[in-house]
CSV table of C-alpha atoms and ligand atoms in Angstrom, one decimal:
chain,number,residue,atom,x,y,z
A,201,MET,CA,47.8,124.4,15.0
A,202,GLY,CA,48.4,121.0,13.4
A,203,THR,CA,46.0,118.4,12.0
A,204,ILE,CA,43.4,116.8,14.5
A,205,LYS,CA,44.4,113.4,15.8
A,206,LYS,CA,42.6,113.4,19.2
A,207,ALA,CA,39.1,113.2,20.2
A,208,VAL,CA,37.4,113.5,23.6
A,209,ILE,CA,34.2,111.5,24.3
A,210,PRO,CA,32.5,112.6,27.5
A,211,ALA,CA,30.9,109.6,29.1
A,212,ALA,CA,30.6,110.4,32.7
A,213,GLY,CA,26.8,111.3,32.9
A,214,LEU,CA,24.4,109.3,34.9
A,215,GLY,CA,22.1,108.7,32.0
A,216,THR,CA,19.0,109.3,34.1
A,217,ARG,CA,16.9,109.8,30.9
A,218,PHE,CA,17.2,106.1,30.4
A,219,LEU,CA,16.4,104.7,33.8
A,220,PRO,CA,15.9,102.0,34.8
A,221,ALA,CA,18.4,100.7,32.1
A,222,THR,CA,21.1,102.9,33.3
A,223,LYS,CA,20.9,101.8,36.9
A,224,ALA,CA,23.8,99.3,36.6
A,225,ILE,CA,24.9,99.7,32.9
A,226,PRO,CA,26.6,102.9,31.6
A,227,LYS,CA,24.1,104.5,29.1
A,228,GLU,CA,27.0,104.6,26.6
A,229,MET,CA,27.0,100.7,26.5
A,230,ILE,CA,23.4,100.5,25.6
A,231,PRO,CA,23.5,99.1,22.0
A,232,ILE,CA,21.7,100.3,18.8
A,233,ILE,CA,21.1,96.8,17.4
A,234,ASP,CA,24.2,95.0,18.5
A,235,THR,CA,26.7,97.8,18.8
A,236,PRO,CA,27.1,99.9,22.0
A,237,MET,CA,26.4,103.7,21.4
A,238,ILE,CA,29.9,104.6,22.3
A,239,GLN,CA,31.3,102.2,19.7
A,240,HIS,CA,29.2,103.9,17.0
A,241,ILE,CA,30.7,107.3,18.3
A,242,ALA,CA,34.2,106.0,18.4
A,243,GLU,CA,33.7,104.6,14.8
A,244,GLU,CA,32.8,108.2,13.6
A,245,ALA,CA,35.9,109.5,15.1
A,246,VAL,CA,38.3,106.9,13.6
A,247,GLN,CA,36.5,107.1,10.2
A,248,SER,CA,37.3,110.9,10.5
A,249,GLY,CA,41.0,110.2,11.0
A,250,ILE,CA,41.2,110.3,14.7
A,251,GLU,CA,43.9,108.2,16.2
A,252,GLN,CA,43.6,108.6,20.0
A,253,ILE,CA,40.3,108.8,21.8
A,254,VAL,CA,40.2,110.1,25.3
A,255,ILE,CA,36.9,108.9,27.1
A,256,VAL,CA,36.0,110.8,30.1
A,257,THR,CA,34.5,108.3,32.6
A,258,ALA,CA,33.2,108.1,36.2
A,259,ARG,CA,32.8,105.5,38.8
A,260,HIS,CA,30.8,102.3,37.7
A,261,LYS,CA,31.8,102.8,34.2
A,262,GLU,CA,34.5,100.2,33.8
A,263,SER,CA,32.5,98.2,31.2
A,264,ILE,CA,33.4,101.0,28.7
A,265,GLU,CA,37.1,100.5,29.2
A,266,ASN,CA,36.6,96.7,29.0
A,267,HIS,CA,34.8,97.1,25.6
A,268,PHE,CA,37.7,98.7,23.9
A,269,ASP,CA,40.1,96.1,25.4
A,270,TYR,CA,40.7,92.5,24.5
A,271,ASN,CA,38.6,89.9,26.2
A,272,TYR,CA,41.1,87.0,26.2
A,273,GLU,CA,38.6,84.3,27.7
A,274,LEU,CA,36.0,85.1,25.0
A,275,ASP,CA,38.5,85.2,22.1
A,276,ASP,CA,40.1,82.1,23.3
A,277,THR,CA,36.8,80.3,23.3
A,278,LEU,CA,35.8,81.6,19.9
A,279,GLU,CA,39.2,80.6,18.3
A,280,LYS,CA,38.9,77.1,19.7
A,281,LYS,CA,35.5,76.8,18.3
A,282,GLY,CA,36.6,78.1,14.9
A,283,LYS,CA,34.3,81.1,15.0
A,284,SER,CA,36.6,83.4,13.3
A,285,ASP,CA,34.0,85.8,12.2
A,286,LEU,CA,32.9,86.5,15.8
A,287,LEU,CA,36.4,86.6,16.9
A,288,LYS,CA,37.2,89.3,14.4
A,289,ILE,CA,34.1,91.3,15.6
A,290,SER,CA,35.4,91.0,19.2
A,291,GLN,CA,39.0,91.9,18.4
A,292,ASP,CA,38.4,94.7,15.9
A,293,VAL,CA,36.9,96.9,18.8
A,294,ALA,CA,40.1,96.6,20.7
A,295,LYS,CA,42.1,97.3,17.6
A,296,MET,CA,40.3,100.3,16.3
A,297,CYS,CA,42.3,102.9,17.9
A,298,GLU,CA,44.2,104.0,21.0
A,299,VAL,CA,41.7,104.6,23.8
A,300,ILE,CA,42.8,106.5,27.0
A,301,SER,CA,40.2,106.8,29.8
A,302,ILE,CA,40.3,109.4,32.5
A,303,ARG,CA,37.9,109.9,35.3
A,304,GLN,CA,35.7,112.9,36.1
A,305,LYS,CA,35.5,112.5,39.8
A,306,ASN,CA,32.8,115.1,40.5
A,307,PRO,CA,29.7,115.6,38.2
A,308,LEU,CA,30.4,119.3,37.5
A,309,GLY,CA,29.1,119.6,33.9
A,310,LEU,CA,30.1,118.9,30.4
A,311,GLY,CA,32.6,121.8,30.3
A,312,HIS,CA,34.3,120.4,33.3
A,313,ALA,CA,34.3,116.9,31.7
A,314,VAL,CA,36.1,118.4,28.8
A,315,LEU,CA,38.5,120.1,30.9
A,316,THR,CA,39.3,116.7,32.7
A,317,ALA,CA,40.8,115.6,29.3
A,318,ALA,CA,43.4,118.6,29.2
A,319,PRO,CA,46.4,116.6,30.5
A,320,VAL,CA,46.0,114.0,27.7
A,321,ILE,CA,45.1,116.4,24.9
A,322,GLY,CA,47.9,119.1,25.6
A,323,ASN,CA,48.4,121.9,23.4
A,324,GLU,CA,46.7,120.5,20.1
A,325,PRO,CA,43.2,121.2,18.4
A,326,PHE,CA,41.0,118.3,19.1
A,327,ALA,CA,37.4,116.9,18.4
A,328,VAL,CA,34.7,116.4,21.0
A,329,LEU,CA,31.8,113.9,20.2
A,330,LEU,CA,28.9,113.7,22.6
A,331,GLY,CA,27.7,110.2,23.0
A,332,ASP,CA,23.8,110.7,23.0
A,333,ASP,CA,23.9,111.9,19.3
A,334,LEU,CA,24.4,109.5,16.5
A,335,ILE,CA,25.0,111.2,13.2
A,336,ASP,CA,24.6,109.0,10.0
A,337,ALA,CA,26.4,110.7,7.2
A,338,ARG,CA,28.1,109.9,3.9
A,339,VAL,CA,31.3,111.8,5.1
A,340,PRO,CA,31.4,111.5,8.9
A,341,CYS,CA,30.2,114.6,10.7
A,342,THR,CA,33.5,115.0,12.5
A,343,ARG,CA,35.5,114.7,9.3
A,344,GLN,CA,33.3,117.5,7.8
A,345,LEU,CA,34.2,119.7,10.7
A,346,MET,CA,37.9,118.8,10.5
A,347,ASP,CA,37.8,119.9,6.8
A,348,ILE,CA,36.4,123.3,7.8
A,349,TYR,CA,38.9,123.7,10.6
A,350,GLU,CA,41.7,123.0,8.1
A,351,GLN,CA,40.5,125.5,5.6
A,352,GLU,CA,39.6,128.2,8.1
A,353,ARG,CA,42.0,127.4,11.0
A,354,GLN,CA,39.3,128.4,13.5
A,355,SER,CA,37.4,126.2,16.1
A,356,VAL,CA,34.2,124.9,14.5
A,357,ILE,CA,31.0,123.2,15.8
A,358,GLY,CA,28.5,121.2,14.0
A,359,VAL,CA,24.9,122.7,13.8
A,360,MET,CA,21.6,121.8,12.6
A,361,GLU,CA,18.2,123.8,12.2
A,362,VAL,CA,15.7,122.7,14.8
A,363,PRO,CA,12.0,123.8,15.3
A,364,LEU,CA,11.7,126.8,17.4
A,365,GLU,CA,10.0,124.9,20.2
A,366,GLU,CA,13.0,122.7,20.7
A,367,THR,CA,15.6,125.4,21.3
A,368,SER,CA,15.5,124.7,25.1
A,369,LYS,CA,17.1,121.2,24.5
A,370,TYR,CA,20.3,122.5,23.0
A,371,GLY,CA,23.2,124.9,22.8
A,372,ILE,CA,22.0,127.5,20.2
A,373,VAL,CA,24.4,129.8,18.2
A,374,GLY,CA,23.8,133.3,16.7
A,375,GLY,CA,26.0,135.1,14.4
A,376,ALA,CA,26.7,136.3,10.9
A,377,ARG,CA,26.4,134.1,7.9
A,378,LYS,CA,29.7,133.6,5.9
A,379,ASN,CA,27.9,131.4,3.4
A,380,SER,CA,24.8,129.0,3.1
A,381,LYS,CA,26.4,126.5,5.5
A,382,LEU,CA,28.9,128.6,7.7
A,383,THR,CA,28.2,131.1,10.3
A,384,GLN,CA,30.7,133.2,12.3
A,385,VAL,CA,29.4,132.6,15.9
A,386,GLU,CA,28.8,135.8,17.9
A,387,VAL,CA,26.8,134.4,20.7
A,388,MET,CA,26.1,131.1,22.1
A,389,VAL,CA,23.4,130.2,24.6
A,390,GLU,CA,22.7,127.0,26.5
A,391,LYS,CA,19.2,125.7,26.2
A,392,PRO,CA,17.3,129.1,25.8
A,393,GLU,CA,13.5,129.3,25.7
A,394,PRO,CA,12.3,130.0,22.2
A,395,LYS,CA,11.7,133.7,22.9
A,396,ASP,CA,15.4,134.1,23.8
A,397,ALA,CA,17.0,131.9,21.1
A,398,PRO,CA,19.3,133.8,18.9
A,399,SER,CA,18.6,131.4,16.0
A,400,GLN,CA,17.3,128.0,15.4
A,401,LEU,CA,20.9,126.7,14.9
A,402,ALA,CA,21.5,123.9,17.4
A,403,THR,CA,24.5,121.9,18.2
A,404,PRO,CA,24.1,118.1,18.5
A,405,GLY,CA,27.5,117.7,20.1
A,406,ARG,CA,30.2,117.7,17.6
A,407,TYR,CA,33.0,120.2,18.1
A,408,ILE,CA,36.6,120.8,16.8
A,409,LEU,CA,38.2,123.1,19.5
A,410,ASP,CA,41.4,125.1,19.8
A,411,PRO,CA,43.2,123.9,23.0
A,412,VAL,CA,42.7,127.6,24.4
A,413,ILE,CA,39.3,126.3,25.5
A,414,PHE,CA,41.1,124.7,28.5
A,415,ASP,CA,42.2,128.0,29.7
A,416,ILE,CA,38.8,129.3,29.1
A,417,LEU,CA,37.0,126.5,30.9
A,418,ARG,CA,39.4,127.1,33.9
A,419,ARG,CA,37.7,130.5,34.3
A,420,THR,CA,34.2,129.6,33.3
A,421,PRO,CA,31.9,130.0,36.2
A,422,ALA,CA,29.0,127.6,36.8
A,423,GLY,CA,26.1,128.3,34.5
A,424,LYS,CA,22.8,126.6,33.8
A,425,GLY,CA,21.9,124.0,36.3
A,426,GLY,CA,24.8,125.0,38.5
A,427,GLU,CA,27.2,123.1,36.0
A,428,ILE,CA,30.3,124.4,34.2
A,429,GLN,CA,28.8,124.4,30.6
A,430,LEU,CA,30.8,123.9,27.4
A,431,THR,CA,28.4,126.4,25.8
A,432,ASP,CA,29.4,129.2,28.1
A,433,ALA,CA,33.2,128.5,27.4
A,434,LEU,CA,32.3,128.4,23.6
A,435,GLN,CA,30.8,131.9,23.9
A,436,ILE,CA,34.0,133.2,25.4
A,437,LEU,CA,36.0,131.4,22.6
A,438,ALA,CA,33.8,132.9,20.0
A,439,LYS,CA,34.7,136.4,21.3
A,440,GLU,CA,38.4,136.0,22.1
A,441,LYS,CA,39.6,133.6,19.3
A,442,GLY,CA,36.7,133.1,16.9
A,443,LEU,CA,34.3,130.2,16.4
A,444,LEU,CA,32.5,128.8,13.4
A,445,ALA,CA,29.3,126.8,13.1
A,446,PHE,CA,28.9,124.6,10.2
A,447,GLU,CA,25.6,123.0,9.0
A,448,TYR,CA,26.8,119.5,8.5
A,449,GLU,CA,25.2,117.0,6.1
A,450,GLY,CA,23.8,113.9,7.7
A,451,ASP,CA,20.8,112.4,9.7
A,452,ARG,CA,21.1,112.9,13.4
A,453,TYR,CA,19.4,110.8,16.2
A,454,ASP,CA,19.0,111.7,19.7
A,455,THR,CA,19.6,108.3,21.2
A,456,GLY,CA,19.4,109.7,24.8
A,457,ASP,CA,15.6,110.1,24.3
A,458,ARG,CA,13.3,107.1,24.1
A,459,LEU,CA,11.8,108.0,20.7
A,460,GLY,CA,15.0,109.0,19.2
A,461,PHE,CA,16.5,105.7,20.4
A,462,ILE,CA,13.6,103.7,18.6
A,463,ASP,CA,14.1,105.8,15.5
A,464,ALA,CA,17.9,105.2,15.4
A,465,THR,CA,17.3,101.4,16.1
A,466,LEU,CA,14.9,101.2,13.2
A,467,ALA,CA,17.1,103.3,10.8
A,468,PHE,CA,20.2,101.4,11.5
A,469,ALA,CA,18.4,98.1,11.2
A,470,LEU,CA,17.1,99.0,7.8
A,471,LYS,CA,20.6,99.8,6.6
A,472,ARG,CA,21.8,96.3,7.5
A,473,PRO,CA,21.2,94.2,4.3
A,474,GLU,CA,20.9,91.1,6.5
A,475,LEU,CA,18.0,92.5,8.6
A,476,LYS,CA,16.2,94.8,6.3
A,477,SER,CA,13.5,92.6,4.9
A,478,SER,CA,12.7,90.9,8.2
A,479,VAL,CA,12.6,94.2,10.0
A,480,LEU,CA,10.1,95.6,7.3
A,481,GLU,CA,8.0,92.5,7.9
A,482,ILE,CA,8.0,93.2,11.6
A,483,MET,CA,7.1,96.9,11.0
A,484,ASN,CA,4.3,95.9,8.7
A,485,LYS,CA,2.9,93.3,11.1
A,486,HIS,CA,2.8,96.0,13.8
A,487,LEU,CA,1.1,98.5,11.4
A,488,ARG,CA,-1.5,96.1,10.5
A,489,GLU,CA,-2.2,95.3,14.1
A,490,GLN,CA,-2.7,98.9,14.9
A,491,SER,CA,-5.1,99.5,12.0
B,709,G1P,C1,24.6,118.9,25.8
B,709,G1P,C2,25.1,120.4,25.6
B,709,G1P,C3,24.2,121.1,24.6
B,709,G1P,C4,24.1,120.4,23.2
B,709,G1P,C5,23.6,118.9,23.6
B,709,G1P,C6,23.5,118.1,22.5
B,709,G1P,O1,23.4,119.0,26.5
B,709,G1P,O2,25.2,120.9,26.9
B,709,G1P,O3,24.8,122.4,24.3
B,709,G1P,O4,23.3,121.0,22.4
B,709,G1P,O5,24.4,118.2,24.6
B,709,G1P,O6,23.0,116.8,22.7
B,709,G1P,P1,22.9,117.7,27.2
B,709,G1P,O7,22.0,117.0,26.1
B,709,G1P,O8,23.9,116.8,27.6
B,709,G1P,O9,22.0,118.2,28.4
């Protein structure tokens, strides 16, 4: 198994948690400040060393492809007006990496979406990044996982500790600790009730996977919600080939949730030097009005 150069970003979901915004716009195109969520995810991949991103899309999601392409009309207008800063912003997205899109024609679940990317990934280990989770980290989360993969030569998923009452929102792992950050996964359960959770270690959607996962996904029956679950395939991978869970370092935001989205928006705004003091003033104004 070589080094990891390819990543899959599943982006075929309907985004019903964010209606009405997602009625005509893919949820992945909703911005945090001025940057679509999927661009934040693609940036994490590229900063981790990924060279080719496979986006699994669906009908009515063409704007995602357009976003990673050139917009000649816009670029031409910006050039003629001498707006070189804006021109750079527009063109940098098209230049950031090679993007290949492939359609998931039926909504059969996350596992099926990953399997849809198999013809493009081929027989190489690859990363998967889910678009609802933004992880702000000094070393990008995917890079942290790639480093573990390169040391251990085993598939690895990122995990974080969640409160017991939240286990039913995530894939949860259980297993034997190898050290303070690394667990050898023995079981993996999709969204268990707290009483059935094997631990409080949850995956926010960052995976480095051996390509054998495709063979496993082909024989994984529909699971929770009648969908082919990536988690169920990972459980088989853990048994047959080995799977590690790594407690990555970084702040994670669930941008698929309204409050998580607001949290991410404020956190990212406060990290922008040109916005920080004005945003703090706005926040203070609201705090005063509430007291
Ligand atoms: C998916 C996965 C789940 C994972 C979660 C992270 O669920 O199935 O295992 O923990 O993403 O956000 P979803 O949130 O898409 O229902």
